[in-house]
Each structure stands twice: as structure tokens, then as C-alpha cells.
Amino acid sequence: MNELKKYTVTINSDMYSFISDEQETDIHRAVELVNSLCIPLVDIKLTSHHDSKRILALIAVRLASMLLQEQDQSYTTTTTCTSLIELINRTLEI
């Protein structure tokens, strides 16, 4: 009997919290990615019974969609989008 683990993710421009996650390395990578983008993310919250891969995919998809809506498609933005696509593929294990 495996208990469902409850995850809470809150990310905005100056704070994040990951609760009850087993994949700390991947979480730290995602957090570093968020911090390196310097994009204010307001109220991305998920409180539900999901595994950490789904949470990472949610974050990556949201970041990618925000980046694609940016006017300035600079080299950094393109590189970051590529990294996000790789992150999505890795976390979903497609």
C-alpha cells in the first residue's frame, strides 16, 4: 500500500518551495533554470497528488510558453527554450 505523496510548489520572482520531493537534484536544476531566466513568475501553484516529474514538466511548459511570448527572440532565449524542451522530454521520459 503506497501512500500518495502530496506536493506543493510555489514559484514567483523571489521565492520557491518544493515540499515532499524525492528528486532533489532535478528540482535544484529546475530552480536554477528559473533563477537564471530572471522572469517574474506569479502564482504558479500546484497542490495535488502528482509525482515530481509532472511538477517539473508543469514548470518547464509554463516557462517555455512565457518565453515564446516574449518579443525579443535573442540567442539566450532560443538557447533557454531548447533547454526547456530537453527538460520537458527528460521529465516526461517520452
XYZ file of N, CA and C in Angstrom:
282
model
N 0.826 -1.191 0.000
C 0.000 0.000 0.000
C 0.868 1.250 0.000
N 1.031 1.824 -1.152
C 1.818 3.044 -1.255
C 0.930 4.253 -1.046
N 1.372 5.121 -0.141
C 0.632 6.353 0.088
C 0.906 7.331 -1.036
N -0.121 8.072 -1.441
C 0.094 9.147 -2.386
C 0.780 10.287 -1.648
N 1.819 10.818 -2.256
C 2.528 11.925 -1.624
C 1.936 13.238 -2.107
N 1.806 14.166 -1.210
C 1.243 15.464 -1.562
C 2.365 16.460 -1.812
N 2.327 17.099 -2.967
C 3.353 18.056 -3.346
C 2.755 19.453 -3.400
N 3.508 20.410 -2.935
C 3.111 21.806 -3.066
C 4.258 22.565 -3.707
N 3.980 23.245 -4.795
C 5.001 24.023 -5.487
C 4.531 25.463 -5.575
N 5.359 26.372 -5.111
C 5.060 27.792 -5.239
C 6.294 28.485 -5.789
N 6.140 29.151 -6.918
C 7.261 29.862 -7.521
C 6.807 31.266 -7.883
N 7.574 32.271 -7.492
C 7.396 33.614 -8.026
C 8.764 34.258 -8.147
N 8.817 35.572 -8.311
C 10.093 36.212 -8.624
C 11.120 36.098 -7.508
N 10.701 35.909 -6.271
C 11.691 35.891 -5.192
C 11.547 34.727 -4.222
N 10.713 33.731 -4.557
C 10.592 32.630 -3.608
C 10.134 31.353 -4.302
N 10.546 30.233 -3.770
C 10.056 28.954 -4.252
C 10.044 27.983 -3.093
N 9.175 27.006 -3.178
C 9.210 25.933 -2.180
C 8.790 24.636 -2.840
N 9.521 23.604 -2.547
C 9.182 22.265 -3.009
C 9.047 21.400 -1.768
N 7.916 20.786 -1.600
C 7.646 20.011 -0.395
C 7.436 18.548 -0.775
N 8.051 17.645 -0.032
C 7.886 16.201 -0.223
C 8.313 15.743 -1.612
N 9.514 16.110 -2.023
C 10.006 15.666 -3.329
C 11.237 14.797 -3.154
N 11.254 13.670 -3.874
C 12.365 12.732 -3.760
C 13.507 13.065 -4.711
N 13.235 13.781 -5.778
C 14.262 14.024 -6.789
C 14.868 15.405 -6.606
N 15.643 15.562 -5.549
C 16.172 16.883 -5.217
C 17.107 17.433 -6.285
N 17.885 16.568 -6.911
C 18.821 17.036 -7.930
C 18.086 17.683 -9.087
N 17.043 17.018 -9.607
C 16.264 17.580 -10.700
C 15.537 18.843 -10.268
N 15.048 18.854 -9.033
C 14.373 20.040 -8.521
C 15.340 21.216 -8.478
N 16.553 20.978 -7.984
C 17.528 22.067 -7.918
C 17.882 22.570 -9.313
N 17.959 21.663 -10.289
C 18.218 22.082 -11.667
C 17.094 22.978 -12.171
N 15.858 22.580 -11.876
C 14.711 23.383 -12.308
C 14.731 24.758 -11.651
N 15.075 24.790 -10.366
C 15.132 26.061 -9.641
C 16.239 26.949 -10.201
N 17.401 26.362 -10.494
C 18.489 27.129 -11.092
C 18.060 27.700 -12.434
N 17.321 26.910 -13.208
C 16.824 27.369 -14.500
C 15.882 28.549 -14.316
N 14.967 28.428 -13.364
C 14.033 29.518 -13.078
C 14.798 30.775 -12.681
N 15.762 30.625 -11.780
C 16.531 31.775 -11.311
C 17.360 32.406 -12.426
N 17.909 31.585 -13.322
C 18.752 32.108 -14.391
C 17.946 32.891 -15.421
N 16.658 32.588 -15.538
C 15.821 33.289 -16.510
C 15.460 34.693 -16.043
N 15.439 34.896 -14.724
C 15.080 36.194 -14.147
C 13.726 36.678 -14.656
N 12.793 35.773 -14.832
C 11.443 36.137 -15.255
C 10.540 36.056 -14.039
N 9.797 37.121 -13.745
C 8.884 37.045 -12.606
C 7.746 36.077 -12.881
N 7.653 35.052 -12.063
C 6.578 34.074 -12.203
C 5.652 34.247 -11.015
N 4.417 34.556 -11.285
C 3.479 34.861 -10.221
C 2.472 33.731 -10.075
N 2.363 33.230 -8.873
C 1.307 32.281 -8.526
C 1.243 31.054 -9.423
N 2.369 30.395 -9.627
C 2.313 29.064 -10.218
C 2.255 28.109 -9.045
N 1.070 27.606 -8.756
C 0.901 26.747 -7.591
C 0.268 25.431 -8.018
N 0.734 24.371 -7.426
C 0.134 23.066 -7.655
C 0.069 22.357 -6.316
N -1.128 22.077 -5.869
C -1.297 21.320 -4.637
C -2.156 20.122 -4.989
N -1.516 19.000 -5.159
C -2.245 17.830 -5.625
C -1.384 16.596 -5.437
N -1.932 15.460 -5.795
C -1.181 14.211 -5.727
C -0.566 13.938 -7.100
N 0.655 14.416 -7.275
C 1.368 14.239 -8.535
C 2.793 13.822 -8.207
N 3.419 13.179 -9.150
C 4.826 12.869 -8.927
C 5.688 14.055 -9.352
N 6.942 14.029 -8.968
C 7.824 15.170 -9.199
C 8.048 15.432 -10.685
N 8.003 14.397 -11.515
C 8.202 14.603 -12.945
C 7.095 15.457 -13.537
N 5.875 15.227 -13.098
C 4.766 16.039 -13.607
C 4.911 17.485 -13.152
N 5.386 17.688 -11.937
C 5.591 19.043 -11.435
C 6.663 19.753 -12.255
N 7.774 19.068 -12.506
C 8.840 19.658 -13.311
C 8.351 19.974 -14.718
N 7.564 19.077 -15.292
C 7.031 19.316 -16.630
C 6.114 20.533 -16.638
N 5.294 20.669 -15.608
C 4.406 21.829 -15.495
C 5.208 23.125 -15.475
N 6.271 23.143 -14.660
C 7.116 24.331 -14.573
C 7.762 24.622 -15.926
N 8.310 23.586 -16.552
C 9.007 23.766 -17.821
C 8.071 24.253 -18.916
N 6.875 23.677 -18.984
C 5.908 24.088 -20.001
C 5.507 25.542 -19.795
N 5.264 25.922 -18.550
C 4.866 27.301 -18.263
C 5.980 28.282 -18.631
N 7.214 27.947 -18.280
C 8.342 28.813 -18.622
C 8.514 28.919 -20.130
N 8.395 27.791 -20.818
C 8.557 27.792 -22.269
C 7.496 28.662 -22.930
N 6.250 28.558 -22.477
C 5.184 29.353 -23.084
C 5.405 30.841 -22.833
N 5.906 31.191 -21.642
C 6.198 32.596 -21.354
C 7.324 33.107 -22.239
N 8.357 32.276 -22.424
C 9.487 32.690 -23.254
C 9.075 32.859 -24.709
N 8.219 31.978 -25.202
C 7.798 32.049 -26.596
C 6.938 33.277 -26.859
N 6.318 33.827 -25.817
C 5.506 35.032 -25.974
C 6.349 36.304 -25.903
N 7.619 36.173 -25.547
C 8.499 37.339 -25.448
C 8.723 37.938 -26.835
N 8.818 39.255 -26.897
C 9.087 39.939 -28.167
C 10.510 39.668 -28.642
N 11.460 39.712 -27.715
C 12.867 39.584 -28.071
C 13.264 38.118 -28.139
N 13.420 37.604 -29.354
C 13.849 36.214 -29.533
C 15.374 36.184 -29.670
N 16.047 36.506 -28.587
C 17.503 36.580 -28.618
C 18.120 35.181 -28.565
N 19.449 35.138 -28.712
C 20.161 33.859 -28.662
C 19.931 33.177 -27.324
N 19.968 33.958 -26.246
C 19.772 33.398 -24.908
C 18.389 32.777 -24.779
N 17.383 33.487 -25.285
C 16.013 32.981 -25.212
C 15.874 31.683 -25.997
N 16.458 31.655 -27.207
C 16.393 30.445 -28.026
C 17.086 29.284 -27.330
N 18.263 29.551 -26.769
C 19.007 28.520 -26.058
C 18.215 28.004 -24.868
N 17.590 28.937 -24.149
C 16.811 28.550 -22.980
C 15.612 27.708 -23.385
N 14.944 28.085 -24.482
C 13.809 27.297 -24.965
C 14.239 25.878 -25.311
N 15.407 25.758 -25.958
C 15.926 24.435 -26.276
C 16.161 23.630 -25.007
N 16.735 24.276 -23.997
C 16.972 23.598 -22.725
C 15.667 23.178 -22.068
N 14.647 24.030 -22.183
C 13.348 23.700 -21.597
C 12.715 22.505 -22.295
N 12.834 22.456 -23.620
C 12.298 21.311 -24.358
C 12.997 20.033 -23.915
N 14.321 20.099 -23.740
C 15.062 18.938 -23.255
C 14.610 18.546 -21.856
N 14.362 19.555 -21.017
C 13.884 19.285 -19.659
C 12.517 18.613 -19.681
N 11.627 19.113 -20.547
C 10.291 18.516 -20.660
C 10.402 17.062 -21.101
N 11.212 16.815 -22.129
C 11.370 15.448 -22.618
C 11.951 14.530 -21.555
N 12.931 15.035 -20.811
C 13.553 14.210 -19.776
C 12.579 13.913 -18.649
N 11.844 14.934 -18.213
C 10.963 14.732 -17.068
C 9.781 13.844 -17.410
N 9.322 13.923 -18.642
C 8.199 13.073 -19.040
C 8.665 11.698 -19.509
N 9.962 11.561 -19.760
C 10.548 10.305 -20.254
C 9.789 9.773 -21.456
N 9.669 10.638 -22.478
C 8.956 10.241 -23.705
C 9.876 9.388 -24.559
